[in-house]
Tab-separated table of C-alpha atoms and ligand atoms in Angstrom:
chain	number	residue	atom	x	y	z
A	1	UNK	CA	-12.233	8.918	32.864
A	2	UNK	CA	-14.312	9.485	29.779
A	3	UNK	CA	-18.026	10.030	30.371
A	4	UNK	CA	-20.711	10.279	27.728
A	5	UNK	CA	-23.930	12.104	28.465
A	6	UNK	CA	-26.664	11.540	25.909
A	7	UNK	CA	-29.141	14.310	25.298
A	8	UNK	CA	-30.202	13.312	21.836
A	9	UNK	CA	-33.764	12.149	21.333
A	10	UNK	CA	-33.128	9.468	18.696
A	11	UNK	CA	-31.360	6.342	19.914
A	12	UNK	CA	-29.474	3.786	17.819
A	13	UNK	CA	-28.173	6.425	15.377
A	14	UNK	CA	-24.587	6.229	16.545
A	15	UNK	CA	-22.597	3.440	18.163
A	16	UNK	CA	-22.231	4.402	21.811
A	17	UNK	CA	-19.970	1.458	22.630
A	18	UNK	CA	-17.524	2.531	19.920
A	19	UNK	CA	-17.524	6.133	21.163
A	20	UNK	CA	-16.849	5.058	24.742
A	21	UNK	CA	-13.991	2.811	23.603
A	22	UNK	CA	-12.621	5.645	21.437
A	23	UNK	CA	-12.641	8.089	24.372
A	24	UNK	CA	-10.972	5.571	26.677
A	25	UNK	CA	-8.306	4.703	24.083
A	26	UNK	CA	-7.543	8.397	23.490
A	27	UNK	CA	-7.171	9.172	27.197
A	28	UNK	CA	-5.087	6.081	27.755
A	29	UNK	CA	-2.889	6.867	24.706
A	30	UNK	CA	-2.389	10.370	26.099
A	31	UNK	CA	-1.530	8.813	29.507
A	32	UNK	CA	-4.431	10.775	30.940
A	33	UNK	CA	-6.689	7.998	32.196
A	34	UNK	CA	-6.995	9.808	35.506
A	35	UNK	CA	-8.214	12.971	33.795
A	36	UNK	CA	-11.888	13.578	33.304
A	37	UNK	CA	-13.476	14.458	29.990
A	38	UNK	CA	-17.229	14.676	29.557
A	39	UNK	CA	-18.838	14.351	26.156
A	40	UNK	CA	-22.354	15.714	25.771
A	41	UNK	CA	-24.183	14.478	22.680
A	42	UNK	CA	-26.981	16.902	21.944
A	43	UNK	CA	-29.038	18.252	19.054
A	44	UNK	CA	-28.907	21.447	17.025
A	45	UNK	CA	-30.938	23.483	19.519
A	46	UNK	CA	-28.943	22.201	22.471
A	47	UNK	CA	-25.591	23.239	21.020
A	48	UNK	CA	-26.992	26.562	19.826
A	49	UNK	CA	-28.163	27.402	23.348
A	50	UNK	CA	-24.730	26.576	24.805
A	51	UNK	CA	-22.919	28.473	22.058
A	52	UNK	CA	-25.037	31.539	22.763
A	53	UNK	CA	-24.873	31.332	26.532
A	54	UNK	CA	-21.142	30.739	26.969
A	55	UNK	CA	-19.535	32.049	23.785
A	56	UNK	CA	-22.051	34.735	22.798
A	57	UNK	CA	-22.476	33.128	19.387
A	58	UNK	CA	-26.184	32.752	18.766
A	59	UNK	CA	-25.963	29.990	16.162
A	60	UNK	CA	-25.584	26.224	16.115
A	61	UNK	CA	-22.220	24.599	15.446
A	62	UNK	CA	-20.855	21.048	15.327
A	63	UNK	CA	-18.546	20.885	18.351
A	64	UNK	CA	-17.573	23.074	21.314
A	65	UNK	CA	-14.897	22.438	23.924
A	66	UNK	CA	-15.098	23.961	27.375
A	67	UNK	CA	-11.790	23.869	29.163
A	68	UNK	CA	-11.295	25.139	32.713
A	69	UNK	CA	-7.860	26.236	31.480
A	70	UNK	CA	-9.526	28.914	29.315
A	71	UNK	CA	-10.898	30.617	32.358
A	72	UNK	CA	-8.403	31.725	34.964
A	73	UNK	CA	-11.190	32.120	37.511
A	74	UNK	CA	-12.470	28.596	37.014
A	75	UNK	CA	-12.372	26.631	40.258
A	76	UNK	CA	-10.999	23.537	38.565
A	77	UNK	CA	-7.838	23.012	36.601
A	78	UNK	CA	-5.916	20.350	34.695
A	79	UNK	CA	-3.933	19.697	37.855
A	80	UNK	CA	-6.855	18.232	39.702
A	81	UNK	CA	-7.761	16.046	36.793
A	82	UNK	CA	-10.599	17.801	35.008
A	83	UNK	CA	-9.673	18.310	31.376
A	84	UNK	CA	-12.990	19.701	30.237
A	85	UNK	CA	-16.340	19.191	28.531
A	86	UNK	CA	-16.955	18.593	24.852
A	87	UNK	CA	-20.354	19.195	23.307
A	88	UNK	CA	-21.171	17.638	19.929
A	89	UNK	CA	-24.260	18.228	17.832
A	90	UNK	CA	-25.462	14.885	16.497
A	91	UNK	CA	-27.538	16.787	13.907
A	92	UNK	CA	-24.416	18.455	12.533
A	93	UNK	CA	-22.626	15.104	12.711
A	94	UNK	CA	-25.367	13.501	10.568
A	95	UNK	CA	-25.110	16.204	7.906
A	96	UNK	CA	-21.324	16.159	7.834
A	97	UNK	CA	-21.147	12.358	7.744
A	98	UNK	CA	-23.448	12.332	4.742
A	99	UNK	CA	-21.400	15.016	2.990
A	100	UNK	CA	-18.197	13.061	3.669
A	101	UNK	CA	-19.716	9.740	2.685
A	102	UNK	CA	-18.842	8.299	6.073
A	103	UNK	CA	-20.903	6.952	8.969
A	104	UNK	CA	-22.153	9.056	11.848
A	105	UNK	CA	-20.024	7.365	14.520
A	106	UNK	CA	-16.845	7.996	12.517
A	107	UNK	CA	-17.802	11.669	12.126
A	108	UNK	CA	-18.510	12.000	15.860
A	109	UNK	CA	-15.097	10.418	16.545
A	110	UNK	CA	-13.471	13.054	14.325
A	111	UNK	CA	-15.333	15.828	16.142
A	112	UNK	CA	-14.312	14.301	19.465
A	113	UNK	CA	-10.674	14.377	18.367
A	114	UNK	CA	-11.098	18.020	17.349
A	115	UNK	CA	-12.625	18.777	20.736
A	116	UNK	CA	-9.858	16.981	22.640
A	117	UNK	CA	-7.184	18.845	20.645
A	118	UNK	CA	-8.793	22.088	21.890
A	119	UNK	CA	-8.822	20.821	25.466
A	120	UNK	CA	-5.107	20.091	25.087
A	121	UNK	CA	-4.548	23.768	24.305
A	122	UNK	CA	-4.649	23.865	20.500
A	123	UNK	CA	-6.655	26.625	18.868
A	124	UNK	CA	-6.909	26.787	15.080
A	125	UNK	CA	-8.706	30.135	15.308
A	126	UNK	CA	-5.462	31.852	16.309
A	127	UNK	CA	-4.044	31.945	12.760
A	128	UNK	CA	-2.445	29.771	10.140
A	129	UNK	CA	0.381	28.423	12.268
A	130	UNK	CA	-1.950	27.569	15.135
A	131	UNK	CA	-4.299	25.839	12.688
A	132	UNK	CA	-1.386	23.761	11.393
A	133	UNK	CA	-0.443	22.787	14.942
A	134	UNK	CA	-3.984	21.768	15.728
A	135	UNK	CA	-4.178	19.677	12.545
A	136	UNK	CA	-0.959	17.913	13.567
A	137	UNK	CA	-2.326	17.192	17.026
A	138	UNK	CA	-5.534	15.800	15.527
A	139	UNK	CA	-3.515	13.568	13.217
A	140	UNK	CA	-1.564	12.312	16.211
A	141	UNK	CA	-4.801	11.577	18.083
A	142	UNK	CA	-6.223	9.769	15.054
A	143	UNK	CA	-3.100	7.616	14.969
A	144	UNK	CA	-3.534	6.861	18.674
A	145	UNK	CA	-7.002	5.548	17.933
A	146	UNK	CA	-5.727	3.319	15.179
A	147	UNK	CA	-2.685	2.166	17.108
A	148	UNK	CA	-4.839	1.506	20.159
A	149	UNK	CA	-6.580	-1.062	17.944
A	150	UNK	CA	-9.768	0.918	17.682
A	151	UNK	CA	-11.699	-2.230	17.219
A	152	UNK	CA	-14.801	-3.511	18.829
A	153	UNK	CA	-14.539	-6.506	21.116
A	154	UNK	CA	-14.937	-9.889	19.490
A	155	UNK	CA	-17.507	-12.497	20.393
A	156	UNK	CA	-16.554	-16.161	20.650
A	157	UNK	CA	-19.372	-18.568	21.351
A	158	UNK	CA	-18.943	-21.612	23.563
A	159	UNK	CA	-20.991	-24.460	22.082
A	160	UNK	CA	-20.480	-27.051	24.853
A	161	UNK	CA	-24.166	-27.135	25.674
A	162	UNK	CA	-25.165	-28.223	22.195
A	163	UNK	CA	-23.156	-31.316	23.060
A	164	UNK	CA	-24.834	-31.436	26.484
A	165	UNK	CA	-28.214	-31.850	24.754
A	166	UNK	CA	-26.820	-34.574	22.514
A	167	UNK	CA	-25.271	-36.436	25.459
A	168	UNK	CA	-28.623	-36.379	27.286
A	169	UNK	CA	-29.736	-39.145	24.908
A	170	UNK	CA	-26.337	-40.454	23.938
A	171	UNK	CA	-27.211	-40.098	20.245
A	172	UNK	CA	-25.897	-37.980	17.411
A	173	UNK	CA	-28.026	-34.843	17.537
A	174	UNK	CA	-27.705	-31.947	17.877
A	175	UNK	CA	-24.189	-31.973	16.488
A	176	UNK	CA	-21.836	-29.253	17.783
A	177	UNK	CA	-20.150	-29.324	14.383
A	178	UNK	CA	-23.389	-28.132	12.747
A	179	UNK	CA	-23.800	-25.558	15.511
A	180	UNK	CA	-20.309	-24.168	14.902
A	181	UNK	CA	-21.141	-23.520	11.254
A	182	UNK	CA	-24.344	-21.680	12.171
A	183	UNK	CA	-22.511	-19.626	14.795
A	184	UNK	CA	-19.880	-18.618	12.252
A	185	UNK	CA	-22.471	-17.813	9.587
A	186	UNK	CA	-24.235	-15.527	12.072
A	187	UNK	CA	-21.022	-13.510	12.359
A	188	UNK	CA	-19.309	-14.669	15.547
A	189	UNK	CA	-15.548	-14.295	15.704
A	190	UNK	CA	-14.698	-17.702	17.112
A	191	UNK	CA	-15.827	-21.035	18.515
A	192	UNK	CA	-15.003	-22.262	22.020
A	193	UNK	CA	-15.270	-25.801	23.367
A	194	UNK	CA	-14.215	-27.315	26.663
A	195	UNK	CA	-12.919	-30.864	26.414
A	196	UNK	CA	-13.459	-32.068	29.950
A	197	UNK	CA	-11.638	-34.949	31.537
A	198	UNK	CA	-15.001	-36.729	32.097
A	199	UNK	CA	-16.177	-35.953	28.486
A	200	UNK	CA	-19.554	-34.883	29.806
A	201	UNK	CA	-20.346	-32.843	26.716
A	202	UNK	CA	-17.689	-32.246	24.037
A	203	UNK	CA	-16.085	-35.491	22.751
A	204	UNK	CA	-12.692	-36.044	21.151
A	205	UNK	CA	-14.414	-36.594	17.808
A	206	UNK	CA	-16.082	-33.150	18.066
A	207	UNK	CA	-12.784	-31.453	18.681
A	208	UNK	CA	-11.124	-33.115	15.697
A	209	UNK	CA	-13.983	-32.302	13.323
A	210	UNK	CA	-14.225	-28.749	14.625
A	211	UNK	CA	-10.531	-28.315	13.902
A	212	UNK	CA	-11.303	-29.253	10.303
A	213	UNK	CA	-14.330	-27.017	9.765
A	214	UNK	CA	-13.925	-23.915	11.960
A	215	UNK	CA	-12.924	-21.022	9.742
A	216	UNK	CA	-12.695	-18.309	12.396
A	217	UNK	CA	-10.788	-19.327	15.506
A	218	UNK	CA	-11.030	-22.477	17.571
A	219	UNK	CA	-10.428	-22.004	21.272
A	220	UNK	CA	-10.056	-25.213	23.289
A	221	UNK	CA	-10.673	-24.880	27.009
A	222	UNK	CA	-8.969	-27.592	29.025
A	223	UNK	CA	-7.273	-28.501	32.268
A	224	UNK	CA	-3.484	-28.394	32.063
A	225	UNK	CA	-3.142	-32.180	32.467
A	226	UNK	CA	-0.704	-34.371	30.520
A	227	UNK	CA	-3.579	-36.040	28.646
A	228	UNK	CA	-5.125	-32.712	27.561
A	229	UNK	CA	-1.820	-31.109	26.623
A	230	UNK	CA	-1.045	-34.088	24.439
A	231	UNK	CA	-4.492	-33.941	22.734
A	232	UNK	CA	-4.102	-30.198	22.132
A	233	UNK	CA	-0.629	-30.631	20.647
A	234	UNK	CA	-2.077	-33.234	18.330
A	235	UNK	CA	-5.259	-31.370	17.261
A	236	UNK	CA	-3.694	-27.897	17.294
A	237	UNK	CA	-6.560	-25.520	18.091
A	238	UNK	CA	-5.709	-21.874	17.409
A	239	UNK	CA	-5.703	-21.161	21.103
A	240	UNK	CA	-5.921	-23.117	24.343
A	241	UNK	CA	-7.492	-21.644	27.461
A	242	UNK	CA	-6.229	-23.337	30.602
A	243	UNK	CA	-8.962	-23.663	33.213
A	244	UNK	CA	-9.182	-25.384	36.591
A	245	UNK	CA	-11.382	-28.450	36.546
A	246	UNK	CA	-13.227	-30.320	39.258
A	247	UNK	CA	-15.312	-33.404	38.502
A	248	UNK	CA	-18.164	-32.431	40.785
A	249	UNK	CA	-18.656	-28.896	39.498
A	250	UNK	CA	-21.561	-27.952	37.233
A	251	UNK	CA	-19.389	-25.449	35.397
A	252	UNK	CA	-15.926	-23.922	35.864
A	253	UNK	CA	-16.228	-22.415	39.312
A	254	UNK	CA	-13.337	-20.001	39.555
A	255	UNK	CA	-10.162	-18.896	37.851
A	256	UNK	CA	-7.003	-20.958	37.803
A	257	UNK	CA	-4.725	-20.107	40.704
A	258	UNK	CA	-1.592	-19.537	38.632
A	259	UNK	CA	0.443	-18.469	41.659
A	260	UNK	CA	-0.207	-21.777	43.465
A	261	UNK	CA	0.274	-23.877	40.331
A	262	UNK	CA	3.082	-21.895	38.766
A	263	UNK	CA	5.429	-24.738	37.833
A	264	UNK	CA	2.852	-27.184	36.436
A	265	UNK	CA	1.011	-24.424	34.582
A	266	UNK	CA	4.284	-23.012	33.291
A	267	UNK	CA	5.216	-26.466	31.900
A	268	UNK	CA	1.853	-26.828	30.158
A	269	UNK	CA	2.185	-23.325	28.663
A	270	UNK	CA	5.709	-24.040	27.408
A	271	UNK	CA	4.694	-27.337	25.749
A	272	UNK	CA	1.629	-25.785	24.071
A	273	UNK	CA	3.581	-22.780	22.862
A	274	UNK	CA	6.321	-25.001	21.473
A	275	UNK	CA	3.575	-26.707	19.421
A	276	UNK	CA	2.666	-23.317	17.949
A	277	UNK	CA	-0.552	-22.870	19.963
A	278	UNK	CA	-1.449	-19.573	21.602
A	279	UNK	CA	-2.215	-19.877	25.287
A	280	UNK	CA	-4.689	-18.079	27.508
A	281	UNK	CA	-5.336	-18.650	31.205
A	282	UNK	CA	-8.687	-18.226	32.902
A	283	UNK	CA	-8.044	-16.165	36.034
A	284	UNK	CA	-9.992	-14.315	38.663
A	285	UNK	CA	-9.809	-10.528	38.305
A	286	UNK	CA	-6.654	-10.066	40.347
A	287	UNK	CA	-3.425	-8.212	39.558
A	288	UNK	CA	-1.190	-10.934	41.029
A	289	UNK	CA	-2.750	-13.598	38.809
A	290	UNK	CA	-2.049	-11.394	35.776
A	291	UNK	CA	1.577	-10.956	36.822
A	292	UNK	CA	2.079	-14.698	37.345
A	293	UNK	CA	0.393	-15.511	34.029
A	294	UNK	CA	2.675	-13.046	32.283
A	295	UNK	CA	5.724	-14.552	33.993
A	296	UNK	CA	5.054	-17.962	32.405
A	297	UNK	CA	4.709	-16.555	28.907
A	298	UNK	CA	0.987	-16.657	28.085
A	299	UNK	CA	-0.436	-14.641	25.203
A	300	UNK	CA	-3.777	-13.824	26.844
A	301	UNK	CA	-5.671	-13.912	30.064
A	302	UNK	CA	-9.372	-14.556	30.305
A	303	UNK	CA	-10.921	-12.666	33.188
A	304	UNK	CA	-13.561	-14.601	35.105
A	305	UNK	CA	-16.724	-12.494	35.093
A	306	UNK	CA	-18.784	-14.913	37.202
A	307	UNK	CA	-18.861	-12.796	40.350
A	308	UNK	CA	-19.891	-9.735	38.310
A	309	UNK	CA	-22.633	-11.786	36.634
A	310	UNK	CA	-23.882	-13.285	39.884
A	311	UNK	CA	-23.848	-10.049	41.929
A	312	UNK	CA	-27.285	-9.634	43.459
A	313	UNK	CA	-27.100	-5.923	44.195
A	314	UNK	CA	-25.823	-2.828	42.438
A	315	UNK	CA	-22.998	-2.109	44.884
A	316	UNK	CA	-21.603	-5.634	44.542
A	317	UNK	CA	-21.866	-5.481	40.762
A	318	UNK	CA	-20.117	-2.091	40.718
A	319	UNK	CA	-17.290	-3.482	42.810
A	320	UNK	CA	-16.815	-6.505	40.551
A	321	UNK	CA	-17.063	-4.322	37.453
A	322	UNK	CA	-14.263	-2.073	38.714
A	323	UNK	CA	-12.166	-5.140	39.529
A	324	UNK	CA	-12.571	-6.464	35.984
A	325	UNK	CA	-11.787	-3.062	34.408
A	326	UNK	CA	-8.655	-2.651	36.535
A	327	UNK	CA	-7.431	-6.202	35.856
A	328	UNK	CA	-7.991	-5.717	32.114
A	329	UNK	CA	-6.003	-2.468	32.250
A	330	UNK	CA	-3.099	-4.136	34.034
A	331	UNK	CA	-3.104	-7.100	31.631
A	332	UNK	CA	-2.961	-4.670	28.722
A	333	UNK	CA	0.013	-2.924	30.333
A	334	UNK	CA	1.786	-6.289	30.242
A	335	UNK	CA	0.986	-6.502	26.528
A	336	UNK	CA	-1.493	-9.369	26.956
A	337	UNK	CA	-4.664	-9.863	24.967
A	338	UNK	CA	-7.688	-9.756	27.262
A	339	UNK	CA	-10.674	-12.079	27.112
A	340	UNK	CA	-13.604	-12.072	29.528
A	341	UNK	CA	-16.294	-14.570	30.215
A	342	UNK	CA	-18.501	-16.693	32.421
A	343	UNK	CA	-22.085	-16.036	33.320
A	344	UNK	CA	-22.458	-13.235	30.787
A	345	UNK	CA	-25.907	-12.872	29.277
A	346	UNK	CA	-28.148	-10.522	27.278
A	347	UNK	CA	-28.682	-8.303	30.309
A	348	UNK	CA	-25.268	-7.949	31.887
A	349	UNK	CA	-22.879	-7.854	28.922
A	350	UNK	CA	-23.726	-4.338	27.691
A	351	UNK	CA	-21.983	-2.732	30.658
A	352	UNK	CA	-18.744	-4.528	29.841
A	353	UNK	CA	-18.777	-4.137	26.052
A	354	UNK	CA	-17.479	-0.511	26.057
A	355	UNK	CA	-14.432	-1.441	28.165
A	356	UNK	CA	-11.682	-0.759	25.635
A	357	UNK	CA	-9.165	-3.099	27.261
A	358	UNK	CA	-11.384	-6.159	26.729
A	359	UNK	CA	-10.629	-7.677	23.327
A	360	UNK	CA	-12.944	-10.643	23.367
A	361	UNK	CA	-15.960	-12.105	25.142
A	362	UNK	CA	-16.432	-15.834	25.546
A	363	UNK	CA	-20.106	-16.586	26.049
A	364	UNK	CA	-21.825	-19.943	26.090
A	365	UNK	CA	-24.819	-20.854	28.173
A	366	UNK	CA	-27.011	-17.819	27.572
A	367	UNK	CA	-26.491	-17.881	23.784
A	368	UNK	CA	-27.214	-21.611	23.518
A	369	UNK	CA	-30.245	-21.273	25.823
A	370	UNK	CA	-31.651	-18.513	23.622
A	371	UNK	CA	-30.804	-20.426	20.464
A	372	UNK	CA	-32.977	-23.299	21.702
A	373	UNK	CA	-35.953	-20.949	21.605
A	374	UNK	CA	-35.294	-18.445	18.812
A	375	UNK	CA	-32.713	-20.176	16.623
A	376	UNK	CA	-28.926	-19.968	16.559
A	377	UNK	CA	-28.593	-17.199	14.016
A	378	UNK	CA	-30.844	-14.821	15.898
A	379	UNK	CA	-29.311	-15.672	19.275
A	380	UNK	CA	-25.782	-14.979	18.009
A	381	UNK	CA	-26.751	-11.817	16.151
A	382	UNK	CA	-28.522	-10.416	19.199
A	383	UNK	CA	-25.448	-11.046	21.339
A	384	UNK	CA	-23.187	-9.541	18.677
A	385	UNK	CA	-25.297	-6.406	18.714
A	386	UNK	CA	-24.889	-6.079	22.476
A	387	UNK	CA	-21.139	-6.640	22.262
A	388	UNK	CA	-20.508	-4.323	19.314
A	389	UNK	CA	-23.192	-1.660	19.870
A	390	UNK	CA	-24.269	-2.040	23.480
A	391	UNK	CA	-27.902	-2.413	22.479
A	392	UNK	CA	-30.243	-5.169	21.323
A	393	UNK	CA	-30.866	-5.675	17.592
B	401	PXP	N1	-14.958	-18.959	29.751
B	401	PXP	C1	-14.570	-20.093	30.381
B	401	PXP	C2	-13.116	-20.253	30.696
B	401	PXP	C3	-15.493	-21.096	30.728
B	401	PXP	O1	-15.090	-22.199	31.364
B	401	PXP	C4	-16.846	-20.898	30.375
B	401	PXP	C5	-17.848	-21.975	30.690
B	401	PXP	O2	-17.616	-23.090	29.915
B	401	PXP	C6	-17.207	-19.716	29.696
B	401	PXP	C7	-16.247	-18.754	29.432
B	401	PXP	C8	-18.602	-19.446	29.265
B	401	PXP	O3	-19.437	-19.316	30.377
B	401	PXP	P1	-20.998	-19.265	30.178
B	401	PXP	O4	-21.411	-20.603	29.639
B	401	PXP	O5	-21.520	-19.003	31.545
B	401	PXP	O6	-21.284	-18.168	29.199
């Protein structure tokens, strides 16, 4: 468990989402996800006070690690999961980042790695050999970050509801093809459309044209029916997301029950994969659904976030959040890529964006609703900021 405590007066200087993901990736790479590390981000005076109080060094520094293992009288030890506290001076980080020609978040990551190496027992102050050992450990941790795909989550925008507006009058505008271009120009990582059996919004023509013009990634949501599988094999989107579909529903109501529909879903997956299309399945946050999805050879799972989004009290939201985090962790253990979506908006996404095991968010209604009022570019950029930085533009 990696916790960040912010005690720095200026916000927006560093990317908190990236730091949280970095801490989680490091602990998971070290197989220490059950251990606790706290990171305090403070200023020059804050770190000076701690340096003086605990280490009798009355001056500011850039990073300090406090490990219970250093103190034989400490009530807590590695055994019961507490690895220690790391304190980083953001002021020192700013100066050092400038001197290195790097950005502040990267410098804080380096200091975090230095701090974790100390918590793991390295101590460069004990001489040349010890310094060499610590440098090696830090290199190893840096590699873990890179290997863990130290990337921010991607944002794919579902543009179905541009087509919904068009279908309201049965005319030609607005055109989802135009919308896709604007979404891509605003920096989104992919375009999602759901070709429904009843064609209530996206039409076959849209899908074909989108295949021609989308330059990022085209994700086609669909039911695993014969008709849809055949269309997908013909159009060849980059990825298909299999979803359950009911005619009467307003939107996809729940995940696909892969366990109940194992054979039919498995056949659809096999046909799509044979056509060279990656396959994802939209599932409820549930370990058994992940296991069944894995057993039929999917590349990804998309975790349904609807219950998290709809939770009407903090306790219920916490419970759903934990369920999503745990399901994402399990899916990653199976080597699957993890998407998440449904009901996410400008208020509830920021809690999920630091979850390192989520690779991609699929968000539709709230982005299109905002785009209707403030324009597509701004709506997408504001959502990107929440996904990549955890804060509004
Ligand atoms: N993911 C899937 C599988 C969906 O069916 C939908 C809705 O079309 C979304 C994500 C996006 O949901 P929302 O429109 O609520 O953002």
